[in-house]
Short mmCIF file of C-alpha atoms and ligand atoms in Angstrom, two decimals:
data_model
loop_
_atom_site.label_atom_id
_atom_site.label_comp_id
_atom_site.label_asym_id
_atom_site.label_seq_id
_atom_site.Cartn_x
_atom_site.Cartn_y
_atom_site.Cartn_z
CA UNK A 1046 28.36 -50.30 34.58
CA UNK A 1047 29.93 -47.92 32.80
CA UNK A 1048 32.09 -49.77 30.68
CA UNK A 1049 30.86 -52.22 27.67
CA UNK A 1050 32.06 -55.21 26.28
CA UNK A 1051 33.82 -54.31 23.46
CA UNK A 1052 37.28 -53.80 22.79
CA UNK A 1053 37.25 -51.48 20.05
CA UNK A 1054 34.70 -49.25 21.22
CA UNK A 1055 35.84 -45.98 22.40
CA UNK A 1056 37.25 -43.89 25.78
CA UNK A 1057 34.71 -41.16 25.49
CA UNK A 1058 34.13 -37.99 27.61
CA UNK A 1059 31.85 -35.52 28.26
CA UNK A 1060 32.73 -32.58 29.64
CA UNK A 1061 30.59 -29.79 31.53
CA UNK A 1062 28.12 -32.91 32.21
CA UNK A 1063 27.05 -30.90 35.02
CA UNK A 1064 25.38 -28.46 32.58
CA UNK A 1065 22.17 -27.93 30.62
CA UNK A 1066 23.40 -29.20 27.29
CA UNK A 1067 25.88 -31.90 29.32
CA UNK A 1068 23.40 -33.71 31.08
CA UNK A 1069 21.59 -34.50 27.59
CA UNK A 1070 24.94 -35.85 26.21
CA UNK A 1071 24.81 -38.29 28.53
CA UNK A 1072 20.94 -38.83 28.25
CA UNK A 1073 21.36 -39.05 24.03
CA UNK A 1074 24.65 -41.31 24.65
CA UNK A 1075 22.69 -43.82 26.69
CA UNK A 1076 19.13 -43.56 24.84
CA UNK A 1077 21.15 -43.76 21.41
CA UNK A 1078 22.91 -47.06 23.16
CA UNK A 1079 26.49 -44.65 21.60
CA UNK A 1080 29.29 -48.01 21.73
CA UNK A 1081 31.55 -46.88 24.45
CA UNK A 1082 34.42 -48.96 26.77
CA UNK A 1083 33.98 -46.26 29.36
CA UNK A 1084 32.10 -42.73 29.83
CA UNK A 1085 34.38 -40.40 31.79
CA UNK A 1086 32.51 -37.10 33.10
CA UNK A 1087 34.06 -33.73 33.41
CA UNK A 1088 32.87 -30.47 35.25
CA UNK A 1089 34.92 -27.71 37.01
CA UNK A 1090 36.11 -28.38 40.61
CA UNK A 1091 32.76 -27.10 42.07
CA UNK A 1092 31.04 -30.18 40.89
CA UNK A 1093 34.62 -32.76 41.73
CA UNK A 1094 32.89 -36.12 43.39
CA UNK A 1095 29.20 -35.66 42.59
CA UNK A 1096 28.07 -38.26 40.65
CA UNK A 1097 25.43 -38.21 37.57
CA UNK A 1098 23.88 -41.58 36.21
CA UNK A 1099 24.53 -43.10 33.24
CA UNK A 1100 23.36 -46.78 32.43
CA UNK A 1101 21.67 -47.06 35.87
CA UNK A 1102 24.76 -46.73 38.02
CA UNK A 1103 26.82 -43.48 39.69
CA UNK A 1104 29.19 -41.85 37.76
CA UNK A 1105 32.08 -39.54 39.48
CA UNK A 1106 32.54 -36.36 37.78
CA UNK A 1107 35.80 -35.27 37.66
CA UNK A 1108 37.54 -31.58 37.47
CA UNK A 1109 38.94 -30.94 34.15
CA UNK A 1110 42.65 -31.37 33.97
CA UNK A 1111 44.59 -31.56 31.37
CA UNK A 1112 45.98 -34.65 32.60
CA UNK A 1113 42.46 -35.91 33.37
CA UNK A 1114 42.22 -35.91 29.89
CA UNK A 1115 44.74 -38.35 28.67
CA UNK A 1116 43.28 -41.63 27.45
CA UNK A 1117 40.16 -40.35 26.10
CA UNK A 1118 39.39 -41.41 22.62
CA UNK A 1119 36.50 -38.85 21.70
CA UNK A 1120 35.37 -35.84 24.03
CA UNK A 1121 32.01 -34.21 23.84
CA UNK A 1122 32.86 -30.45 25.17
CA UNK A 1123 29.88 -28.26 26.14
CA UNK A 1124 31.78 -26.03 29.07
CA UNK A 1125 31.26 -22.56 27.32
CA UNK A 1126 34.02 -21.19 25.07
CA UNK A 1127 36.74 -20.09 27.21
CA UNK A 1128 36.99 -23.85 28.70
CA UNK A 1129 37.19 -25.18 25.64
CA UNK A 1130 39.85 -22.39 23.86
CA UNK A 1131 42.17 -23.67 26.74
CA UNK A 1132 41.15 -27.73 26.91
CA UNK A 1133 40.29 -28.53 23.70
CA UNK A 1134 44.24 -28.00 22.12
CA UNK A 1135 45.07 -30.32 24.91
CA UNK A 1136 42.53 -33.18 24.59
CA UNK A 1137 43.45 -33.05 20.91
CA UNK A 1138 46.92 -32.96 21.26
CA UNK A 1139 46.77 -35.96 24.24
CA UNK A 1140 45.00 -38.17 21.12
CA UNK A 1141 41.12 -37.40 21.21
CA UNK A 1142 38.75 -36.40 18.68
CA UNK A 1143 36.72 -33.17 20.08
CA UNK A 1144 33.33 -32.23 19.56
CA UNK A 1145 33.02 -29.05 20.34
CA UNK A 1146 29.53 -27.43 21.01
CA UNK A 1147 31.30 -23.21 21.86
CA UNK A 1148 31.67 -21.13 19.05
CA UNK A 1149 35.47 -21.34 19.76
CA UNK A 1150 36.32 -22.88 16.86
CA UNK A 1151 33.54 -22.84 14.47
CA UNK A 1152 34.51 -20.37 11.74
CA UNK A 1153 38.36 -22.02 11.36
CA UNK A 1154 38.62 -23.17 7.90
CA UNK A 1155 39.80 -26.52 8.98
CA UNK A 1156 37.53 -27.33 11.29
CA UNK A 1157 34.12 -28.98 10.26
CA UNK A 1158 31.05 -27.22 11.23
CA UNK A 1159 28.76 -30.81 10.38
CA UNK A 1160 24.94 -31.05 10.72
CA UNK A 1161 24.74 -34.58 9.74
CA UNK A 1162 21.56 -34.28 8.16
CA UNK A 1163 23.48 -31.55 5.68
CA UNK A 1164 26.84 -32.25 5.42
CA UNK A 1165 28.43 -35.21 7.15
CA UNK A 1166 30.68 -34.93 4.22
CA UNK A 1167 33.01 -32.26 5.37
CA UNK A 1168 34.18 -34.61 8.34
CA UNK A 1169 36.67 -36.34 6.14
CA UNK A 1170 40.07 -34.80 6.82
CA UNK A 1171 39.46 -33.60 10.21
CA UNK A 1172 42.31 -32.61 12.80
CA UNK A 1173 41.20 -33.42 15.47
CA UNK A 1174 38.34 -30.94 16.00
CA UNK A 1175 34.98 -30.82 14.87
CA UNK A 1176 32.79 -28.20 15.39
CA UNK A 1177 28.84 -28.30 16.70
CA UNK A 1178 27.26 -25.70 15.13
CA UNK A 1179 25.14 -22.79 16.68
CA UNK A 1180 21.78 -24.13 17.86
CA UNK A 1181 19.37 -21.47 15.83
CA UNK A 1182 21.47 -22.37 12.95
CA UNK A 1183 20.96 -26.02 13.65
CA UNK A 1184 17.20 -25.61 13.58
CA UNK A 1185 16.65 -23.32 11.14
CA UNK A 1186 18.47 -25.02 7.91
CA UNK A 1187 17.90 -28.62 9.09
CA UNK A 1188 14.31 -28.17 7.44
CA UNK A 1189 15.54 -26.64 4.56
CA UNK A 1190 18.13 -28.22 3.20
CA UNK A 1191 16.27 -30.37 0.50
CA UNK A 1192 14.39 -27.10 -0.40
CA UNK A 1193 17.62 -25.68 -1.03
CA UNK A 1194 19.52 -28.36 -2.84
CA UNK A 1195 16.30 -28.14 -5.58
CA UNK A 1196 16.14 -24.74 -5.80
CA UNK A 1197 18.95 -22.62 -4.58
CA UNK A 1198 17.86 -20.15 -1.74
CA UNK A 1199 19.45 -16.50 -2.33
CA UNK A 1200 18.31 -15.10 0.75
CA UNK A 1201 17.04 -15.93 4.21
CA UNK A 1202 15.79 -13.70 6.36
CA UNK A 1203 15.82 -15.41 10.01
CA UNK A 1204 14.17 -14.32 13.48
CA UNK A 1205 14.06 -16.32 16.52
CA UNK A 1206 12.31 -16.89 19.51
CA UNK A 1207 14.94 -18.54 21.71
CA UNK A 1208 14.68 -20.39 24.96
CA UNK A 1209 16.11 -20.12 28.11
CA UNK A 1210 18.49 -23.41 27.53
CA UNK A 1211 20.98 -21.34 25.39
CA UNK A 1212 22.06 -19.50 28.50
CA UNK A 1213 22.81 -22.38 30.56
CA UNK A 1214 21.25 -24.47 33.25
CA UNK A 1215 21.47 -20.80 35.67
CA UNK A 1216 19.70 -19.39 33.24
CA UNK A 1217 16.51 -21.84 33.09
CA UNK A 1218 16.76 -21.67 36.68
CA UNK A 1219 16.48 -17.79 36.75
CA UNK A 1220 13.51 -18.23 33.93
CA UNK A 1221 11.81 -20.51 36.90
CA UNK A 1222 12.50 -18.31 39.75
CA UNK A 1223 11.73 -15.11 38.18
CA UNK A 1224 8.33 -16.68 37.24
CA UNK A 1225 7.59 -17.57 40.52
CA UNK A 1226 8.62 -14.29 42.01
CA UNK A 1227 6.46 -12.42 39.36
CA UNK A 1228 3.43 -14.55 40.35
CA UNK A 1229 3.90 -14.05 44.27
CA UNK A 1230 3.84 -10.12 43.25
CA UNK A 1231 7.51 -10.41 44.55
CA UNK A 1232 10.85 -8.17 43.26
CA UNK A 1233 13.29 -10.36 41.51
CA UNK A 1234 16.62 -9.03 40.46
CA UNK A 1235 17.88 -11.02 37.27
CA UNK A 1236 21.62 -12.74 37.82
CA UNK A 1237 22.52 -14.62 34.32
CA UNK A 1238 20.24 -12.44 32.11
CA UNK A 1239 20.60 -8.80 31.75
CA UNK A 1240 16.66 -8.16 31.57
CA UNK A 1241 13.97 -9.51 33.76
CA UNK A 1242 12.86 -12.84 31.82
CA UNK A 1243 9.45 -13.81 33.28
CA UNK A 1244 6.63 -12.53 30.98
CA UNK A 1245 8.69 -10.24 29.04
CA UNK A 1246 10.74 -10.77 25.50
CA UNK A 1247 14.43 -9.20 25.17
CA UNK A 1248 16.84 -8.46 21.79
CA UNK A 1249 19.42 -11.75 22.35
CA UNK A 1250 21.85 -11.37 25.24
CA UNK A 1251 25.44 -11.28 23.69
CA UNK A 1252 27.15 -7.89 22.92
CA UNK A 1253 25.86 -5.89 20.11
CA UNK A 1254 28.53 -4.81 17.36
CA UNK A 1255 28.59 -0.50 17.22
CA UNK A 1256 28.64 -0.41 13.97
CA UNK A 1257 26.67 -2.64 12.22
CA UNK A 1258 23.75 -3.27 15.02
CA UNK A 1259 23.78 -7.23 14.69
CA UNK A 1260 24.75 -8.92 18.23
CA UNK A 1261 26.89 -11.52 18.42
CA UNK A 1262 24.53 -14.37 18.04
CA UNK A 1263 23.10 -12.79 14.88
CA UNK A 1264 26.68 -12.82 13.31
CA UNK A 1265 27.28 -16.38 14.38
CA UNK A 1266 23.75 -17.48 12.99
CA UNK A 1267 24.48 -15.77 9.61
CA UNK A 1268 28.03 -16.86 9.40
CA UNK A 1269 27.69 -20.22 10.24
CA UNK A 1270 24.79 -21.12 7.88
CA UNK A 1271 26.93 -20.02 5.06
CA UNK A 1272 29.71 -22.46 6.23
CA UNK A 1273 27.34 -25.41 6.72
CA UNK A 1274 25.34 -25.20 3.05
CA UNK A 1275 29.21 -24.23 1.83
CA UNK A 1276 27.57 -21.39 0.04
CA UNK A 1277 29.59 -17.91 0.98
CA UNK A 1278 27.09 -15.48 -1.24
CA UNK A 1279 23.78 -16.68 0.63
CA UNK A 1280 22.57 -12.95 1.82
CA UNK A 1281 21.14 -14.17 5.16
CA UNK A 1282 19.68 -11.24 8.19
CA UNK A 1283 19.18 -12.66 11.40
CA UNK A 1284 16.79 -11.24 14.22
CA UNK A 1285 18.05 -13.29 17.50
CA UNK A 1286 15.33 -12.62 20.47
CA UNK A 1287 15.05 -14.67 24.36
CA UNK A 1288 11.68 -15.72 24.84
CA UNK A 1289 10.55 -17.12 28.44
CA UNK A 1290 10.40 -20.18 27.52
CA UNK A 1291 12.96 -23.24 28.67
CA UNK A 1292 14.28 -25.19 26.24
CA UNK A 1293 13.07 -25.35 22.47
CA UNK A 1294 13.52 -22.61 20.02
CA UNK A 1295 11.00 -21.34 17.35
CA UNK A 1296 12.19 -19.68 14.37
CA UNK A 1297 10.41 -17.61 11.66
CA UNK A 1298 12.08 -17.94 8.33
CA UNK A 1299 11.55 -16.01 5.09
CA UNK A 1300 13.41 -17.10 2.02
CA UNK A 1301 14.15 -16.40 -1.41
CA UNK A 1302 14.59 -18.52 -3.97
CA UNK A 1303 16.66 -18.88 -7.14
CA UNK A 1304 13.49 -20.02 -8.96
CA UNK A 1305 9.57 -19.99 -7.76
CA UNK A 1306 8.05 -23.04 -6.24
CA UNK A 1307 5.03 -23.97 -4.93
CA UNK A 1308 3.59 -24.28 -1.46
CA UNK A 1309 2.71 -27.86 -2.40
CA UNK A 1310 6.44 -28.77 -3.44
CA UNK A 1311 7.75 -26.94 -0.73
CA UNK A 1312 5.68 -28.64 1.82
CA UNK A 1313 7.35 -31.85 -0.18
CA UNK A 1314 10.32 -31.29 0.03
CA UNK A 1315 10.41 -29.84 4.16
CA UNK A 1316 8.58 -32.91 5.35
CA UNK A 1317 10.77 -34.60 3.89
CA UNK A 1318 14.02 -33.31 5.32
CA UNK A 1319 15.81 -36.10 7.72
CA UNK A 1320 14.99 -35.19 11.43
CA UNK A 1321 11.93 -33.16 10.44
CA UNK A 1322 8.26 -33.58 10.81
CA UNK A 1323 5.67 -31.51 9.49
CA UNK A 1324 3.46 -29.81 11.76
CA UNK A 1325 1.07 -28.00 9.34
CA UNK A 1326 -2.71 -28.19 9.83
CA UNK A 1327 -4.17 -24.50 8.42
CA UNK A 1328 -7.57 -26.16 9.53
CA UNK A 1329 -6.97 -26.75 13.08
CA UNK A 1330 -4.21 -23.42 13.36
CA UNK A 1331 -1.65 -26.07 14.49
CA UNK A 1332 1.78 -25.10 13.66
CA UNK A 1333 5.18 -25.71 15.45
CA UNK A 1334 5.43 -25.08 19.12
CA UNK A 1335 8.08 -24.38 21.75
CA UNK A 1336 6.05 -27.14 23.83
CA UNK A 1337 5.54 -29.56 21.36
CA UNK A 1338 9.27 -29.72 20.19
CA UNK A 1339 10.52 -30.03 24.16
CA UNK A 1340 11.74 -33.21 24.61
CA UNK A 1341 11.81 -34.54 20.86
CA UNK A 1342 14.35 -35.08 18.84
CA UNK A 1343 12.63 -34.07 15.47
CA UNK A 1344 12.73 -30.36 14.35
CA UNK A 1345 8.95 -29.46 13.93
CA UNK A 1346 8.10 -27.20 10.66
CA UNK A 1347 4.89 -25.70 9.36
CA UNK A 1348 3.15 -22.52 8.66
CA UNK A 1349 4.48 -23.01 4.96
CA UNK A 1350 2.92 -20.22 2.85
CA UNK A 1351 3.67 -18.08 -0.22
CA UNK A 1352 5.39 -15.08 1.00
CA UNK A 1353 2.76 -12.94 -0.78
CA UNK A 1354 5.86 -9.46 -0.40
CA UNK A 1355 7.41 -11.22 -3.64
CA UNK A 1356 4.81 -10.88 -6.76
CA UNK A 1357 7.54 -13.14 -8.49
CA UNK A 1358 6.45 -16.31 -6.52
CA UNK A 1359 10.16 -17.59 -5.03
CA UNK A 1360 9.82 -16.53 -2.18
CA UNK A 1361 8.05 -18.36 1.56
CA UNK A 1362 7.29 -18.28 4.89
CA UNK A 1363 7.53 -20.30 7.47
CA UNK A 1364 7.36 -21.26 11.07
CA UNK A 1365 9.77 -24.19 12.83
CA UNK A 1366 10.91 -25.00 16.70
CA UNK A 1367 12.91 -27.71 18.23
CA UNK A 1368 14.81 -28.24 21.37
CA UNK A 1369 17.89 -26.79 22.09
CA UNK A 1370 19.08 -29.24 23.68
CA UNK A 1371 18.75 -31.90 21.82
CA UNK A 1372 19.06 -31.19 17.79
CA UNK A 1373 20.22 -28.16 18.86
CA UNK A 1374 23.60 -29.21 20.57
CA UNK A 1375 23.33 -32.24 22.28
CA UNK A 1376 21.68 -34.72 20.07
CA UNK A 1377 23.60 -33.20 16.76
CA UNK A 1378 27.02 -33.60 19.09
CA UNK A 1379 26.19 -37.52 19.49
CA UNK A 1380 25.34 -38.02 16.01
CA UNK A 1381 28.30 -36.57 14.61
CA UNK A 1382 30.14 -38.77 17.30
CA UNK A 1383 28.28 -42.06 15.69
CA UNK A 1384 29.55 -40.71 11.96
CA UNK A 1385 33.31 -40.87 13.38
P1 LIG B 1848 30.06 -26.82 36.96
O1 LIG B 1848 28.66 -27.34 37.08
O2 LIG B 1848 31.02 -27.56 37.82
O3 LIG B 1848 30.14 -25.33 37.07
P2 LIG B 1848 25.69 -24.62 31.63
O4 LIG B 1848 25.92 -24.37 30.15
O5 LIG B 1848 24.40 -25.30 31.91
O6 LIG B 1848 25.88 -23.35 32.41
O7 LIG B 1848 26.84 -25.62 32.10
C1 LIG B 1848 28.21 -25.34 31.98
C2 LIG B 1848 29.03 -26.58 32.24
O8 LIG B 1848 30.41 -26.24 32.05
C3 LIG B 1848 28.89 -27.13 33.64
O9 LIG B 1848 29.04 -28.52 33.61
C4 LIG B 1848 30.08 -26.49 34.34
O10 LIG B 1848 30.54 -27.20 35.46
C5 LIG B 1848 31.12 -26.57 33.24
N1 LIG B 1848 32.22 -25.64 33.46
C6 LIG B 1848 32.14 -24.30 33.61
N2 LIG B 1848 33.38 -23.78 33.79
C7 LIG B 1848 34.24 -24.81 33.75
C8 LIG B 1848 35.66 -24.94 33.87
N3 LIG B 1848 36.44 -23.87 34.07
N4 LIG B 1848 36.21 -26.18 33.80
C9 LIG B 1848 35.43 -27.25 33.58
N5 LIG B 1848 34.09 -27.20 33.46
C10 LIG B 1848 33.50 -26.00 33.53
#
């Protein structure tokens, strides 16, 4: 059954369910037992009549209408930007709370851009629209949050290693088939990715800005962390890279801080961070991996080390990963939908 008991638990709605990040909505609704009166599934007309399951029984997906729409308390949107420029005004203005995982909306002034672990606070108020943020930016600052809140970071210097996921469920697919091809000694000639993807490393996919050099995803990562720890002057550089790898991220950080710290009170403070687990054993040379994180809904962090460039001792390295997926869209969509 898709429908609970209760009354005053919500109409809620997850649109693009077909996709990568849409399928783990409805995975993290059901594992995360999200109160709900009914789940209603959205997807373009391709996908009309399939079914997905959810609670151990069929569930129609549905083309998105705007009329589909009406009666649907709070809608999880993860159907790529244009799809939700166009639906999202609607399902707002037809009475639902949106959480939206494009980049559509993220840099409006009034609309929350909320990891919960950082700053459930800016929820209050809302219109209607809340913003998921970026999934680098997700993983990267989760971890570092505490660190930051005792000792102000200045400056962040960010470069990822990014998974297939990002791109879409076509895109894992092309990471798989590529692979293959490459291992048959067969031509493959890439579809959703501009560069061949199996055993090779490529600068991000989204267009790169003439005049500054930073692609799109660079300026989203930068931007967006600034919004989240509500600090403007945080001089942040990001390096945004595609990795083959499916669906966690791993991010090298260096950062700045207002005052030096040690490794030890660093390593404190990160392990400590909500939805973080340490992953640091120098001994064994076990840090965070892609493969580890896959799956789990914990950001990993390690490789915590005096960044030895800064003689004045404030500044550190270090190594995290985590799924996309899940803390990286879907599970930080479903926990902002449990703060509303
Ligand atoms: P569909 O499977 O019917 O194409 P991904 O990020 O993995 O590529 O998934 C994108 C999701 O967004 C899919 O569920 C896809 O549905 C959905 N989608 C894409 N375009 C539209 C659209 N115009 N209207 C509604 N859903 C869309």
């Amino acid at each position: 059954m898709a429908e609970s008991s209760s009354r005053a638990a919500p109409v809620a709605a997850v649109v693009g369910a077909t996709g990568a990040v849409g399928r783990e909505l409805i995975a993290c609704l059901e594992r995360r037992n999200f109160p709900l009166r009914q789940l209603r599934l959205f997807a373009s007309a391709r996908s009309a009549g399939t079914t997905l399951p959810f609670r151990g029984e069929p569930l129609r997906v549905e083309e998105l209408t705007a009329q589909g729409l009406r009666g649907v308390d709070v809608a999880l949107f993860s159907a790529g930007g244009a799809t939700s420029r166009r639906f999202v005004p609607l399902a707002v203005r037809a009475g639902a709370t949106v959480i939206d995982n494009s980049s559509a909306f993220r840099m409006e002034p009034d609309v929350p851009l909320v990891v919960p672990e950082i700053n459930p606070e800016a929820l209050r108020g809302h219109r209607g629209i809340i913003a998921n943020p970026n999934c680098c930016a997700i993983i990267a600052i989760t971890p570092l949050w505490p660190l930051h809140r005792a000792n102000r970071i200045t400056r962040l210097q960010i470069t990822t290693y990014q998974a297939a996921s990002g791109a879409g469920a076509a895109a894992m697919e092309e990471l798989r088939a590529s692979t293959r091809a490459f291992l048959d000694g067969e031509s493959y000639a890439p579809r959703v990715l501009p560069h061949p993807y199996a055993f090779n490393v490529f600068s991000h996919n989204t267009s790169v800005d003439a005049d500054s050099g930073y692609n799109e995803e660079e300026t989203k990562v930068m931007q967006e962390i600034r919004k989240i720890f509500a600090d403007p002057g945080m001089r942040i550089s990001a390096t945004c890279v595609r990795v083959p790898v499916l669906r966690a991220h791993a991010i090298a950080l260096n950062l700045e801080c207002a005052a030096p710290l040690s490794v030890a009170a660093a390593r404190d403070l990160i392990g400590g961070a909500p939805g973080v687990r340490l992953v640091d054993d120098r001994e064994r040379n076990y840090f965070p991996m892609p493969r580890d994180a896959s799956g789990q809904d914990e950001i990993l962090a390690g490789r915590i080390r005096q960044d030895l460039s800064d003689p004045s001792g404030r500044s550190l390295a270090l190594f995290v990963a985590g799924d996309q997926l899940l803390k990286g869209a879907a599970l930080n969509a479903v926990q902002i939908a449990e703060r509303l």
